[in-house]
Each structure stands twice: as structure tokens, then as C-alpha cells.
mmCIF file of N, CA, C and O in Angstrom:
data_model
loop_
_atom_site.group_PDB
_atom_site.id
_atom_site.type_symbol
_atom_site.label_atom_id
_atom_site.label_comp_id
_atom_site.label_asym_id
_atom_site.label_seq_id
_atom_site.Cartn_x
_atom_site.Cartn_y
_atom_site.Cartn_z
ATOM 1 N N UNK A 1 -0.103 -14.203 -45.271
ATOM 2 C CA UNK A 1 -0.089 -14.232 -43.833
ATOM 3 C C UNK A 1 0.277 -12.836 -43.342
ATOM 4 O O UNK A 1 1.120 -12.169 -43.924
ATOM 5 N N UNK A 2 -0.366 -12.403 -42.286
ATOM 6 C CA UNK A 2 -0.028 -11.124 -41.669
ATOM 7 C C UNK A 2 0.696 -11.424 -40.369
ATOM 8 O O UNK A 2 0.141 -12.018 -39.456
ATOM 9 N N UNK A 3 1.973 -11.031 -40.312
ATOM 10 C CA UNK A 3 2.808 -11.339 -39.157
ATOM 11 C C UNK A 3 3.921 -10.307 -39.064
ATOM 12 O O UNK A 3 4.647 -10.092 -40.023
ATOM 13 N N UNK A 4 4.030 -9.673 -37.934
ATOM 14 C CA UNK A 4 5.047 -8.646 -37.741
ATOM 15 C C UNK A 4 6.471 -9.183 -37.839
ATOM 16 O O UNK A 4 7.379 -8.470 -38.231
ATOM 17 N N UNK A 5 6.685 -10.446 -37.503
ATOM 18 C CA UNK A 5 8.046 -10.980 -37.503
ATOM 19 C C UNK A 5 8.578 -11.215 -38.912
ATOM 20 O O UNK A 5 9.788 -11.276 -39.123
ATOM 21 N N UNK A 6 7.668 -11.374 -39.882
ATOM 22 C CA UNK A 6 8.091 -11.600 -41.256
ATOM 23 C C UNK A 6 8.603 -12.997 -41.541
ATOM 24 O O UNK A 6 9.222 -13.226 -42.567
ATOM 25 N N UNK A 7 8.350 -13.928 -40.629
ATOM 26 C CA UNK A 7 8.838 -15.293 -40.842
ATOM 27 C C UNK A 7 7.663 -16.231 -41.087
ATOM 28 O O UNK A 7 6.627 -16.134 -40.435
ATOM 29 N N UNK A 8 7.859 -17.137 -42.024
ATOM 30 C CA UNK A 8 6.832 -18.123 -42.316
ATOM 31 C C UNK A 8 6.825 -19.194 -41.236
ATOM 32 O O UNK A 8 7.845 -19.506 -40.658
ATOM 33 N N UNK A 9 5.660 -19.762 -41.021
ATOM 34 C CA UNK A 9 5.535 -20.854 -40.061
ATOM 35 C C UNK A 9 5.471 -22.174 -40.810
ATOM 36 O O UNK A 9 5.230 -22.223 -42.016
ATOM 37 N N UNK A 10 5.675 -23.252 -40.091
ATOM 38 C CA UNK A 10 5.572 -24.583 -40.680
ATOM 39 C C UNK A 10 4.168 -24.798 -41.237
ATOM 40 O O UNK A 10 4.009 -25.336 -42.342
ATOM 41 N N UNK A 11 3.150 -24.366 -40.514
ATOM 42 C CA UNK A 11 1.773 -24.531 -40.974
ATOM 43 C C UNK A 11 1.542 -23.769 -42.273
ATOM 44 O O UNK A 11 0.844 -24.251 -43.175
ATOM 45 N N UNK A 12 2.139 -22.597 -42.389
ATOM 46 C CA UNK A 12 2.032 -21.783 -43.604
ATOM 47 C C UNK A 12 2.627 -22.540 -44.791
ATOM 48 O O UNK A 12 2.014 -22.653 -45.852
ATOM 49 N N UNK A 13 3.827 -23.076 -44.604
ATOM 50 C CA UNK A 13 4.501 -23.840 -45.659
ATOM 51 C C UNK A 13 3.711 -25.099 -46.023
ATOM 52 O O UNK A 13 3.578 -25.433 -47.199
ATOM 53 N N UNK A 14 3.189 -25.791 -45.020
ATOM 54 C CA UNK A 14 2.435 -27.018 -45.271
ATOM 55 C C UNK A 14 1.141 -26.735 -46.029
ATOM 56 O O UNK A 14 0.761 -27.489 -46.924
ATOM 57 N N UNK A 15 0.475 -25.648 -45.689
ATOM 58 C CA UNK A 15 -0.763 -25.284 -46.388
ATOM 59 C C UNK A 15 -0.479 -24.990 -47.857
ATOM 60 O O UNK A 15 -1.205 -25.457 -48.746
ATOM 61 N N UNK A 16 0.581 -24.232 -48.126
ATOM 62 C CA UNK A 16 0.943 -23.918 -49.511
ATOM 63 C C UNK A 16 1.290 -25.195 -50.278
ATOM 64 O O UNK A 16 0.875 -25.374 -51.438
ATOM 65 N N UNK A 17 2.011 -26.096 -49.646
ATOM 66 C CA UNK A 17 2.391 -27.345 -50.286
ATOM 67 C C UNK A 17 1.161 -28.191 -50.631
ATOM 68 O O UNK A 17 1.047 -28.732 -51.729
ATOM 69 N N UNK A 18 0.229 -28.283 -49.698
ATOM 70 C CA UNK A 18 -0.981 -29.079 -49.935
ATOM 71 C C UNK A 18 -1.805 -28.497 -51.078
ATOM 72 O O UNK A 18 -2.369 -29.236 -51.894
ATOM 73 N N UNK A 19 -1.874 -27.171 -51.152
ATOM 74 C CA UNK A 19 -2.615 -26.548 -52.247
ATOM 75 C C UNK A 19 -1.940 -26.815 -53.590
ATOM 76 O O UNK A 19 -2.603 -27.121 -54.577
ATOM 77 N N UNK A 20 -0.619 -26.707 -53.619
ATOM 78 C CA UNK A 20 0.117 -26.987 -54.861
ATOM 79 C C UNK A 20 -0.062 -28.446 -55.291
ATOM 80 O O UNK A 20 -0.200 -28.734 -56.477
ATOM 81 N N UNK A 21 -0.060 -29.353 -54.324
ATOM 82 C CA UNK A 21 -0.283 -30.770 -54.638
ATOM 83 C C UNK A 21 -1.654 -30.993 -55.252
ATOM 84 O O UNK A 21 -1.846 -31.907 -56.054
ATOM 85 N N UNK A 22 -2.610 -30.155 -54.881
ATOM 86 C CA UNK A 22 -3.964 -30.232 -55.433
ATOM 87 C C UNK A 22 -4.083 -29.397 -56.714
ATOM 88 O O UNK A 22 -5.189 -29.164 -57.204
ATOM 89 N N UNK A 23 -2.925 -28.945 -57.223
ATOM 90 C CA UNK A 23 -2.849 -28.158 -58.452
ATOM 91 C C UNK A 23 -3.584 -26.833 -58.361
ATOM 92 O O UNK A 23 -4.190 -26.359 -59.325
ATOM 93 N N UNK A 24 -3.523 -26.205 -57.178
ATOM 94 C CA UNK A 24 -4.086 -24.878 -56.967
ATOM 95 C C UNK A 24 -2.939 -23.876 -57.041
ATOM 96 O O UNK A 24 -1.882 -24.087 -56.445
ATOM 97 N N UNK A 25 -3.146 -22.800 -57.778
ATOM 98 C CA UNK A 25 -2.129 -21.753 -57.888
ATOM 99 C C UNK A 25 -2.014 -21.031 -56.543
ATOM 100 O O UNK A 25 -3.020 -20.611 -55.968
ATOM 101 N N UNK A 26 -0.783 -20.899 -56.045
ATOM 102 C CA UNK A 26 -0.558 -20.309 -54.723
ATOM 103 C C UNK A 26 0.428 -19.154 -54.830
ATOM 104 O O UNK A 26 1.444 -19.257 -55.509
ATOM 105 N N UNK A 27 0.114 -18.076 -54.158
ATOM 106 C CA UNK A 27 1.031 -16.946 -54.029
ATOM 107 C C UNK A 27 1.242 -16.725 -52.538
ATOM 108 O O UNK A 27 0.304 -16.390 -51.815
ATOM 109 N N UNK A 28 2.465 -16.943 -52.060
ATOM 110 C CA UNK A 28 2.752 -16.803 -50.632
ATOM 111 C C UNK A 28 3.293 -15.403 -50.351
ATOM 112 O O UNK A 28 4.242 -14.967 -50.993
ATOM 113 N N UNK A 29 2.681 -14.722 -49.398
ATOM 114 C CA UNK A 29 3.107 -13.386 -49.025
ATOM 115 C C UNK A 29 2.989 -13.210 -47.526
ATOM 116 O O UNK A 29 2.034 -13.689 -46.917
ATOM 117 N N UNK A 30 3.946 -12.500 -46.954
ATOM 118 C CA UNK A 30 3.884 -12.163 -45.539
ATOM 119 C C UNK A 30 3.721 -10.650 -45.456
ATOM 120 O O UNK A 30 4.561 -9.897 -45.935
ATOM 121 N N UNK A 31 2.623 -10.231 -44.859
ATOM 122 C CA UNK A 31 2.297 -8.818 -44.734
ATOM 123 C C UNK A 31 2.482 -8.384 -43.287
ATOM 124 O O UNK A 31 2.467 -9.210 -42.381
ATOM 125 N N UNK A 32 2.622 -7.086 -43.073
ATOM 126 C CA UNK A 32 2.739 -6.585 -41.703
ATOM 127 C C UNK A 32 1.701 -5.502 -41.468
ATOM 128 O O UNK A 32 1.175 -4.912 -42.402
ATOM 129 N N UNK A 33 1.406 -5.258 -40.210
ATOM 130 C CA UNK A 33 0.430 -4.243 -39.828
ATOM 131 C C UNK A 33 -0.809 -4.881 -39.248
ATOM 132 O O UNK A 33 -0.834 -6.067 -38.917
ATOM 133 N N UNK A 34 -1.850 -4.068 -39.125
ATOM 134 C CA UNK A 34 -3.139 -4.591 -38.654
ATOM 135 C C UNK A 34 -3.670 -5.563 -39.683
ATOM 136 O O UNK A 34 -3.602 -5.304 -40.889
ATOM 137 N N UNK A 35 -4.221 -6.667 -39.225
ATOM 138 C CA UNK A 35 -4.653 -7.736 -40.126
ATOM 139 C C UNK A 35 -5.656 -7.216 -41.157
ATOM 140 O O UNK A 35 -5.484 -7.416 -42.363
ATOM 141 N N UNK A 36 -6.704 -6.547 -40.701
ATOM 142 C CA UNK A 36 -7.738 -6.084 -41.630
ATOM 143 C C UNK A 36 -7.182 -5.106 -42.657
ATOM 144 O O UNK A 36 -7.427 -5.225 -43.857
ATOM 145 N N UNK A 37 -6.381 -4.148 -42.220
ATOM 146 C CA UNK A 37 -5.820 -3.153 -43.131
ATOM 147 C C UNK A 37 -4.820 -3.779 -44.096
ATOM 148 O O UNK A 37 -4.821 -3.466 -45.292
ATOM 149 N N UNK A 38 -3.983 -4.668 -43.601
ATOM 150 C CA UNK A 38 -2.973 -5.305 -44.445
ATOM 151 C C UNK A 38 -3.632 -6.128 -45.551
ATOM 152 O O UNK A 38 -3.217 -6.065 -46.714
ATOM 153 N N UNK A 39 -4.663 -6.894 -45.210
ATOM 154 C CA UNK A 39 -5.340 -7.723 -46.209
ATOM 155 C C UNK A 39 -6.075 -6.876 -47.240
ATOM 156 O O UNK A 39 -6.018 -7.154 -48.446
ATOM 157 N N UNK A 40 -6.758 -5.834 -46.795
ATOM 158 C CA UNK A 40 -7.480 -4.973 -47.738
ATOM 159 C C UNK A 40 -6.517 -4.214 -48.647
ATOM 160 O O UNK A 40 -6.774 -4.072 -49.847
ATOM 161 N N UNK A 41 -5.406 -3.738 -48.094
ATOM 162 C CA UNK A 41 -4.409 -3.051 -48.921
ATOM 163 C C UNK A 41 -3.837 -3.996 -49.968
ATOM 164 O O UNK A 41 -3.677 -3.626 -51.134
ATOM 165 N N UNK A 42 -3.517 -5.228 -49.568
ATOM 166 C CA UNK A 42 -2.984 -6.216 -50.499
ATOM 167 C C UNK A 42 -4.000 -6.518 -51.595
ATOM 168 O O UNK A 42 -3.658 -6.593 -52.773
ATOM 169 N N UNK A 43 -5.255 -6.656 -51.221
ATOM 170 C CA UNK A 43 -6.305 -6.936 -52.190
ATOM 171 C C UNK A 43 -6.388 -5.812 -53.232
ATOM 172 O O UNK A 43 -6.469 -6.073 -54.432
ATOM 173 N N UNK A 44 -6.322 -4.571 -52.777
ATOM 174 C CA UNK A 44 -6.395 -3.442 -53.701
ATOM 175 C C UNK A 44 -5.139 -3.348 -54.573
ATOM 176 O O UNK A 44 -5.235 -3.134 -55.778
ATOM 177 N N UNK A 45 -3.967 -3.518 -53.972
ATOM 178 C CA UNK A 45 -2.712 -3.433 -54.721
ATOM 179 C C UNK A 45 -2.628 -4.497 -55.809
ATOM 180 O O UNK A 45 -2.128 -4.246 -56.909
ATOM 181 N N UNK A 46 -3.102 -5.700 -55.510
ATOM 182 C CA UNK A 46 -3.027 -6.822 -56.453
ATOM 183 C C UNK A 46 -4.259 -6.920 -57.345
ATOM 184 O O UNK A 46 -4.340 -7.806 -58.191
ATOM 185 N N UNK A 47 -5.222 -6.032 -57.131
ATOM 186 C CA UNK A 47 -6.482 -6.012 -57.882
ATOM 187 C C UNK A 47 -7.174 -7.375 -57.845
ATOM 188 O O UNK A 47 -7.579 -7.932 -58.853
ATOM 189 N N UNK A 48 -7.307 -7.900 -56.628
ATOM 190 C CA UNK A 48 -7.951 -9.195 -56.422
ATOM 191 C C UNK A 48 -9.449 -8.997 -56.244
ATOM 192 O O UNK A 48 -9.880 -8.100 -55.524
ATOM 193 N N UNK A 49 -10.233 -9.851 -56.876
ATOM 194 C CA UNK A 49 -11.676 -9.771 -56.718
ATOM 195 C C UNK A 49 -12.156 -10.441 -55.444
ATOM 196 O O UNK A 49 -13.173 -10.068 -54.882
ATOM 197 N N UNK A 50 -11.392 -11.442 -54.979
ATOM 198 C CA UNK A 50 -11.838 -12.197 -53.816
ATOM 199 C C UNK A 50 -10.630 -12.739 -53.053
ATOM 200 O O UNK A 50 -9.630 -13.115 -53.653
ATOM 201 N N UNK A 51 -10.752 -12.749 -51.750
ATOM 202 C CA UNK A 51 -9.758 -13.384 -50.890
ATOM 203 C C UNK A 51 -10.466 -14.512 -50.157
ATOM 204 O O UNK A 51 -11.518 -14.303 -49.558
ATOM 205 N N UNK A 52 -9.893 -15.701 -50.231
ATOM 206 C CA UNK A 52 -10.457 -16.863 -49.543
ATOM 207 C C UNK A 52 -9.517 -17.215 -48.414
ATOM 208 O O UNK A 52 -8.313 -17.334 -48.614
ATOM 209 N N UNK A 53 -10.061 -17.346 -47.214
ATOM 210 C CA UNK A 53 -9.222 -17.596 -46.044
ATOM 211 C C UNK A 53 -9.747 -18.797 -45.276
ATOM 212 O O UNK A 53 -10.932 -19.054 -45.238
ATOM 213 N N UNK A 54 -8.828 -19.470 -44.649
ATOM 214 C CA UNK A 54 -9.185 -20.546 -43.741
ATOM 215 C C UNK A 54 -8.443 -20.320 -42.431
ATOM 216 O O UNK A 54 -7.364 -19.757 -42.414
ATOM 217 N N UNK A 55 -9.061 -20.707 -41.358
ATOM 218 C CA UNK A 55 -8.414 -20.492 -40.061
ATOM 219 C C UNK A 55 -8.855 -21.586 -39.098
ATOM 220 O O UNK A 55 -9.893 -22.205 -39.253
ATOM 221 N N UNK A 56 -8.035 -21.782 -38.100
ATOM 222 C CA UNK A 56 -8.352 -22.721 -37.041
ATOM 223 C C UNK A 56 -8.278 -21.947 -35.740
ATOM 224 O O UNK A 56 -7.278 -21.285 -35.465
ATOM 225 N N UNK A 57 -9.314 -21.997 -34.969
ATOM 226 C CA UNK A 57 -9.309 -21.266 -33.711
ATOM 227 C C UNK A 57 -9.801 -19.837 -33.891
ATOM 228 O O UNK A 57 -10.385 -19.482 -34.898
ATOM 229 N N UNK A 58 -9.528 -19.045 -32.915
ATOM 230 C CA UNK A 58 -9.982 -17.658 -32.919
ATOM 231 C C UNK A 58 -8.793 -16.744 -33.133
ATOM 232 O O UNK A 58 -7.913 -16.645 -32.289
ATOM 233 N N UNK A 59 -8.791 -16.080 -34.252
ATOM 234 C CA UNK A 59 -7.668 -15.217 -34.607
ATOM 235 C C UNK A 59 -7.969 -13.757 -34.349
ATOM 236 O O UNK A 59 -9.080 -13.373 -34.004
ATOM 237 N N UNK A 60 -6.963 -12.922 -34.579
ATOM 238 C CA UNK A 60 -7.139 -11.481 -34.458
ATOM 239 C C UNK A 60 -8.198 -10.967 -35.427
ATOM 240 O O UNK A 60 -8.906 -10.034 -35.133
ATOM 241 N N UNK A 61 -8.288 -11.607 -36.612
ATOM 242 C CA UNK A 61 -9.252 -11.182 -37.601
ATOM 243 C C UNK A 61 -10.680 -11.339 -37.079
ATOM 244 O O UNK A 61 -11.519 -10.468 -37.286
ATOM 245 N N UNK A 62 -10.941 -12.421 -36.376
ATOM 246 C CA UNK A 62 -12.290 -12.637 -35.845
ATOM 247 C C UNK A 62 -12.635 -11.576 -34.798
ATOM 248 O O UNK A 62 -13.761 -11.132 -34.693
ATOM 249 N N UNK A 63 -11.642 -11.176 -34.016
ATOM 250 C CA UNK A 63 -11.877 -10.172 -32.997
ATOM 251 C C UNK A 63 -12.271 -8.869 -33.632
ATOM 252 O O UNK A 63 -13.006 -8.077 -33.141
#
């Protein structure tokens, strides 16, 4: 999650819990900065091949 406050939300916790219940490996991280830059930096730092995201509504990323 990219959030300047650094605090997890209930929805964030619930999503992680549901994924774990489905036996999906989850890594929870709160990043700061511009959404696009923060996600790309994290992807490069962690050497991730793919980031899968889900969203409800219109977020800053869509803008």
C-alpha cells in the first residue's frame, strides 16, 4: 500500500487475511511517495517480475 501516513487500514488487513486463508503468500508493505514511483521502486528493489493489484473505485494510480 502507498500511504503517506504509514498506517494500515482495516481493508488492507482484511485483504491480506483473505489471501492467507486462500493459502496465497502475502507480503504486506506500506510505501510512501508518489504511487507510481513507489511501486516501481519497490518492484526493482525486490526484483519482482510482476505486481498484481486490485482496486475499488478510482484511485490516484488511475489518474
